[in-house]
mmCIF file of C-alpha atoms in Angstrom:
data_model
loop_
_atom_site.group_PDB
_atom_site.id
_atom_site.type_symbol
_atom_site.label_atom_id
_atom_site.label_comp_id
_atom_site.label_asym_id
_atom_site.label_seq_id
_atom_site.Cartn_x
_atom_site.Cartn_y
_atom_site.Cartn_z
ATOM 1 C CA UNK A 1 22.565 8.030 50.218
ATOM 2 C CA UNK A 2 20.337 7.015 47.139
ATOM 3 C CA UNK A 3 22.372 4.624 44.261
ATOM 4 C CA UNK A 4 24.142 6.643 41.677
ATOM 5 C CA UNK A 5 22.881 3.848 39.197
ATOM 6 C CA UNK A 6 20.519 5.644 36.209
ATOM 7 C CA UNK A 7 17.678 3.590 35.754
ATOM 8 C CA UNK A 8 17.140 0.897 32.894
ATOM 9 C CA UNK A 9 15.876 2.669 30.247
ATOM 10 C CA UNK A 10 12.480 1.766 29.531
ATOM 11 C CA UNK A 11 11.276 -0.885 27.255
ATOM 12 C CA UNK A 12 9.705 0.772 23.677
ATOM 13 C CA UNK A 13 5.476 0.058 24.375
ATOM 14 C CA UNK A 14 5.356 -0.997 20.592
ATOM 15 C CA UNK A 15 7.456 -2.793 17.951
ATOM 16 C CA UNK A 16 9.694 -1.117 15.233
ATOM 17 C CA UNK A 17 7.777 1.193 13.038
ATOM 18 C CA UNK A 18 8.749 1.514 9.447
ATOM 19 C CA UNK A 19 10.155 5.485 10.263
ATOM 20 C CA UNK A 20 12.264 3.815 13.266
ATOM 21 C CA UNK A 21 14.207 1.150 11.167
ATOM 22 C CA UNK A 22 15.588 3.752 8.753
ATOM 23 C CA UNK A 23 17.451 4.866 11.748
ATOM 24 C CA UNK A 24 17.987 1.645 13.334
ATOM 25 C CA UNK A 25 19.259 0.352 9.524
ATOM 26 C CA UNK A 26 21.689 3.365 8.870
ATOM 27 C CA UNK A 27 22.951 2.924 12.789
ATOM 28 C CA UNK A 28 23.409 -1.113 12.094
ATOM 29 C CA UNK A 29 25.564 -0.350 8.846
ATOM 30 C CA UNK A 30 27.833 2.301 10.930
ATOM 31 C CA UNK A 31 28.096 5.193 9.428
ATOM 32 C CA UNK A 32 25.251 7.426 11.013
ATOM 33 C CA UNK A 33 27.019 11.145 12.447
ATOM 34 C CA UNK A 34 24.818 13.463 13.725
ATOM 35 C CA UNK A 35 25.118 16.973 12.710
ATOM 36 C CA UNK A 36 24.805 19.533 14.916
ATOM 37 C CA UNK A 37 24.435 23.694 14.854
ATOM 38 C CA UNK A 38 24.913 25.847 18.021
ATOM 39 C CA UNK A 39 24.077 22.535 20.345
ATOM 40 C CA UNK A 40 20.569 22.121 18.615
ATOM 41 C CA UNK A 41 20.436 18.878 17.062
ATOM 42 C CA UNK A 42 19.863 19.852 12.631
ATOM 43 C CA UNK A 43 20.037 16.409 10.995
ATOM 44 C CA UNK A 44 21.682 12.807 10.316
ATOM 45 C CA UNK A 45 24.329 11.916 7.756
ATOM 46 C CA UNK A 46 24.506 8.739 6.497
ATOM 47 C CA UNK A 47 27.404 7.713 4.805
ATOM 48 C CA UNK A 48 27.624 4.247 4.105
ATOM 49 C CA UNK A 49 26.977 4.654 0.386
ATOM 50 C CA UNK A 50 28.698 5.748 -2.584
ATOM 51 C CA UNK A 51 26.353 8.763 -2.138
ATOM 52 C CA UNK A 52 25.816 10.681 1.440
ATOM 53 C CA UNK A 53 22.014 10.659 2.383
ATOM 54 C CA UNK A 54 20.225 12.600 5.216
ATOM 55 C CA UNK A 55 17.990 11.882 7.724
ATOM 56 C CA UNK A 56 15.715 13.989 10.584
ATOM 57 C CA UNK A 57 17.012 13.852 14.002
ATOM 58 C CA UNK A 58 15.837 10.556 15.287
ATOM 59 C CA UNK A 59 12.936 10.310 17.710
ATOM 60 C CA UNK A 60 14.122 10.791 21.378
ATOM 61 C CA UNK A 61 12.472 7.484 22.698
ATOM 62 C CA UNK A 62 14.417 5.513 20.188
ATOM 63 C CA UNK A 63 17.087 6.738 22.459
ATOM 64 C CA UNK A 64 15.631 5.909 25.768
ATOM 65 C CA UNK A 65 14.389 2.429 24.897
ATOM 66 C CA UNK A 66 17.861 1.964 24.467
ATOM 67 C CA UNK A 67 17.608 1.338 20.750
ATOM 68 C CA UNK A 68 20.429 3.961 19.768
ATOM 69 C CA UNK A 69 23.426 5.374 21.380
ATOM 70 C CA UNK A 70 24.681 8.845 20.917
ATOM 71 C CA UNK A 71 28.748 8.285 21.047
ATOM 72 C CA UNK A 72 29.792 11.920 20.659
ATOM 73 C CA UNK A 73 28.640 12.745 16.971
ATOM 74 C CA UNK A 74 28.394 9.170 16.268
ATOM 75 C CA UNK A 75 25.056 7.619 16.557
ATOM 76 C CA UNK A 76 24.879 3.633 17.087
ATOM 77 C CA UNK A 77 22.838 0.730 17.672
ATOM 78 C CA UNK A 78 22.349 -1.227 20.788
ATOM 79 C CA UNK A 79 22.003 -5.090 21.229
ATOM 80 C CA UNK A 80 18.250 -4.136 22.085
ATOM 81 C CA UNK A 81 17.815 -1.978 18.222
ATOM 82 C CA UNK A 82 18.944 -5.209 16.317
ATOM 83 C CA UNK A 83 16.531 -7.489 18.304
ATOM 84 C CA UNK A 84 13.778 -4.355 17.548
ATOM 85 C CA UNK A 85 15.329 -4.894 13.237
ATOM 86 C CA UNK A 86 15.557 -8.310 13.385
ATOM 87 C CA UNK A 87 12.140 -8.512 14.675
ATOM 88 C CA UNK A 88 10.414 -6.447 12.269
ATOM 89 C CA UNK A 89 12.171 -7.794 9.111
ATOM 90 C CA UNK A 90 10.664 -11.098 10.515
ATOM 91 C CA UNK A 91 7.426 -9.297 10.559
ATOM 92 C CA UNK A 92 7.862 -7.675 7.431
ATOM 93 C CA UNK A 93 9.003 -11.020 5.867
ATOM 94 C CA UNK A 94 5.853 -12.493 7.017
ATOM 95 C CA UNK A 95 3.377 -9.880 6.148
ATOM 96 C CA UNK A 96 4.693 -10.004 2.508
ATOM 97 C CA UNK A 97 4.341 -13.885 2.304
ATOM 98 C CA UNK A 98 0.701 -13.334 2.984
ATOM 99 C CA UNK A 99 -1.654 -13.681 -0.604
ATOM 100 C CA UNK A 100 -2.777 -10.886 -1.599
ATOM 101 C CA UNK A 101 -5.251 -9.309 -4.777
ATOM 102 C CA UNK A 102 -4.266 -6.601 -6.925
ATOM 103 C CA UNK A 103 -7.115 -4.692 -8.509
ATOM 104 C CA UNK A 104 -6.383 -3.038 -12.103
ATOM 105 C CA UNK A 105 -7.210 0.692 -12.161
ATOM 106 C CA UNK A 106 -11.161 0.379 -11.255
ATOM 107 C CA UNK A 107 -11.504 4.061 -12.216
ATOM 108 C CA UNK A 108 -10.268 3.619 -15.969
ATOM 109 C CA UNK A 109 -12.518 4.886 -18.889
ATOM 110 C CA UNK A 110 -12.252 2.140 -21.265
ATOM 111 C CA UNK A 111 -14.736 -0.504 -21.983
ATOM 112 C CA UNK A 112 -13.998 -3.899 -20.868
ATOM 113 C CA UNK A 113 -11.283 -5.987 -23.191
ATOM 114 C CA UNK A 114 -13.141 -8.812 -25.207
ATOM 115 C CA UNK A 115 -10.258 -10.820 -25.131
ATOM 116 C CA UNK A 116 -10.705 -11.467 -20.888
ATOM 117 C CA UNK A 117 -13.166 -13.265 -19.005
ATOM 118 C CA UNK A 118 -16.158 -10.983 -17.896
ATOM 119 C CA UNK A 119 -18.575 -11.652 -15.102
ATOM 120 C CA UNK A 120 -22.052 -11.101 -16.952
ATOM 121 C CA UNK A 121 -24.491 -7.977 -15.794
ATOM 122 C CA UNK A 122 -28.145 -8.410 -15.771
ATOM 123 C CA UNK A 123 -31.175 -6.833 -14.945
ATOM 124 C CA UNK A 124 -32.466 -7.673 -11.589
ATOM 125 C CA UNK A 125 -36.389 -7.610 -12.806
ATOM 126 C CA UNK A 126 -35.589 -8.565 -16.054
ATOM 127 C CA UNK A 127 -32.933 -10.842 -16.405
ATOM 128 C CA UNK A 128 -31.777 -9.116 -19.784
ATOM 129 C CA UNK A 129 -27.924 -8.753 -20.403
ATOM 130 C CA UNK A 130 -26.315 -5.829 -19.755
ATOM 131 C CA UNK A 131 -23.040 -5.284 -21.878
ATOM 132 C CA UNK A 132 -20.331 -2.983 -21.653
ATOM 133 C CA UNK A 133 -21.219 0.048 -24.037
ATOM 134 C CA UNK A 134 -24.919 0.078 -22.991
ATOM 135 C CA UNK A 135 -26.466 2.635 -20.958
ATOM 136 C CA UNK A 136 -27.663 2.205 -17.351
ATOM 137 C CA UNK A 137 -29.033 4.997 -14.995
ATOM 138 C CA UNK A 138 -26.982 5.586 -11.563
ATOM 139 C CA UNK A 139 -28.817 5.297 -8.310
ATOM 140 C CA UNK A 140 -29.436 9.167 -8.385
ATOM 141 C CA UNK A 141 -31.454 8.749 -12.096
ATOM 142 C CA UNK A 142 -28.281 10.080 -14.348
ATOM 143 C CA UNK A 143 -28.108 8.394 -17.000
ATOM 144 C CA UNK A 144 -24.320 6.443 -17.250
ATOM 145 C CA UNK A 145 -22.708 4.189 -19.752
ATOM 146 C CA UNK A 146 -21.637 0.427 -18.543
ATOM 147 C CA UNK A 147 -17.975 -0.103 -18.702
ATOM 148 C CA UNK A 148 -17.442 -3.271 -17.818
ATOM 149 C CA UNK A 149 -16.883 -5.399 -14.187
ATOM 150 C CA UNK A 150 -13.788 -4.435 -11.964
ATOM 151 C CA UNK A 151 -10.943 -6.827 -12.686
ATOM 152 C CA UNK A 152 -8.984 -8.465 -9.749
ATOM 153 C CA UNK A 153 -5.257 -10.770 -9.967
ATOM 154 C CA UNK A 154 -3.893 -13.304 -7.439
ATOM 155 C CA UNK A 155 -0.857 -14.105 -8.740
ATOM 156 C CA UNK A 156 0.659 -10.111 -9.286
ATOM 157 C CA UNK A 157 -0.971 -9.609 -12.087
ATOM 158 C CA UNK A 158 -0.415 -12.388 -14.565
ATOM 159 C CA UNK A 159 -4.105 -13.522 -14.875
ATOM 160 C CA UNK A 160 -6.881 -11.391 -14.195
ATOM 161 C CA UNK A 161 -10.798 -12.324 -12.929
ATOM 162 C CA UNK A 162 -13.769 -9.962 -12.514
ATOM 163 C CA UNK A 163 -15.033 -8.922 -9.766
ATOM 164 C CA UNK A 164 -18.342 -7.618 -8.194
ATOM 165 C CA UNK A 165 -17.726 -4.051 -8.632
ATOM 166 C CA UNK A 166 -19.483 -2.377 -12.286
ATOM 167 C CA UNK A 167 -17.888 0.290 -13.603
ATOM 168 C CA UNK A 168 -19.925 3.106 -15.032
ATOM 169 C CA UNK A 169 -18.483 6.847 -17.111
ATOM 170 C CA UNK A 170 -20.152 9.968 -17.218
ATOM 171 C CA UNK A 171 -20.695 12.013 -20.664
ATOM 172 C CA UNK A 172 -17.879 14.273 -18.871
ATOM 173 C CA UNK A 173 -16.059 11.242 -19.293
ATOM 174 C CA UNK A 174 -15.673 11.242 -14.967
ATOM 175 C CA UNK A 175 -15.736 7.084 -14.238
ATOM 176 C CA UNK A 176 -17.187 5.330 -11.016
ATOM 177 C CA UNK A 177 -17.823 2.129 -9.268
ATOM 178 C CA UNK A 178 -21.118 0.647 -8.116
ATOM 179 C CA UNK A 179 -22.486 -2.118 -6.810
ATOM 180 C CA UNK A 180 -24.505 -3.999 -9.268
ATOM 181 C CA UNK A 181 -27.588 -3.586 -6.859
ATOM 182 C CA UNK A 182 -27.157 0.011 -7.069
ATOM 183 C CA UNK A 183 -27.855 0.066 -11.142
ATOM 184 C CA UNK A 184 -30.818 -2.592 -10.577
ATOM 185 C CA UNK A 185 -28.784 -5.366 -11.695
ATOM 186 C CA UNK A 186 -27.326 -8.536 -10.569
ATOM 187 C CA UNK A 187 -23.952 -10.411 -11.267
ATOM 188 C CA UNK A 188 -23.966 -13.801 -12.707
ATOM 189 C CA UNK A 189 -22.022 -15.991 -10.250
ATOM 190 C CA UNK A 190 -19.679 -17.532 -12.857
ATOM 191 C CA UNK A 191 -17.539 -15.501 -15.107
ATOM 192 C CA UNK A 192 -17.769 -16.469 -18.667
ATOM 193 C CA UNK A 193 -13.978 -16.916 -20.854
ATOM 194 C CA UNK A 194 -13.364 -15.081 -24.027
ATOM 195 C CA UNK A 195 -14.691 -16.697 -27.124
ATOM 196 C CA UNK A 196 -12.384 -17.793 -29.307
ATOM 197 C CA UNK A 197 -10.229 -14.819 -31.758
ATOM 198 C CA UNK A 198 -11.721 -14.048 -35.156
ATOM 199 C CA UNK A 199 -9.320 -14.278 -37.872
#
């Protein structure tokens, strides 16, 4: 006669997913009951705050990798769903530890602030300036006024650099990002600081 024995559930082939720890968070704090309407599975309560929230039925293989338990209308977490948590807060930890650049809108009609660094335009052939304000013609031959150089932070916004990027509006007041190479022009390497404020 063959064992009685179910098989060991099989391992998840992936790590927690953002959508699975909002289940395997809700099941950890305890208070996850699973609603139900003629047998069919309708959706998850979640009741450990001062306000009820609601959730989708949870995926089925977050029940076979042996992530969750189904305890009557009671839905829990396993030893094996807080190793999955605990693993991807670690990765989550770590991914948000990581530097990272923040761009200011790049699509914003306004000409470039004088009070910030700017990373000077110039003409490729040429070597004249261009400024923000003048007019420069898009690699299709439409004519397009210069707004300035894409700015870029390091620190979450506290200081701000230019970047490569120029930005460019249309008379319909429509704004766009090119290359400098694709307006004939060139970046200088080194950004140049504000000048000092007139009184």
């Amino acid at each position: 006669m063959p064992p009685t024995n179910p098989p060991a559930p099989p391992s998840l082939p992936r790590p927690a997913f953002d959508r699975d720890v909002h289940y395997l968070t809700a099941a950890d704090r305890g208070a996850l009951t699973l609603v139900t309407e003629y047998g069919a599975w309708r959706y998850l309560e979640d009741r450990s705050g001062p306000h009820t929230g609601y959730l989708a039925p949870p995926p089925p293989e977050l029940f076979t990798a042996g992530w969750l338990t189904r305890r009557g209308d009671h839905i829990g977490i396993t030893a094996e769903g807080r190793t999955a948590l605990s693993d991807y807060r670690r990765r989550r930890a770590a991914a948000d530890a990581l530097p990272y650049a923040v761009t200011r809108d790049p699509l914003r009609s306004v000409l470039h602030r004088p009070d910030e660094p700017i990373r000077r335009l110039r003409h490729a052939a040429t070597g004249e300036e261009i400024k923000p304000g003048d007019t420069v013609t898009d690699p299709s031959g439409h004519q397009a006024t210069y707004l300035g150089p894409t700015m870029h932070s390091d620190d979450g916004g506290t200081t701000w650099t230019p970047a490569f990027n120029a930005r460019v509006t249309y008379p319909d007041h429509s704004a766009w990002l090119y290359p400098p190479a694709a307006l004939g022009a060139v970046y200088d390497r080194e950004f140049t600081l504000p000048g000092p404020a007139r009184p």
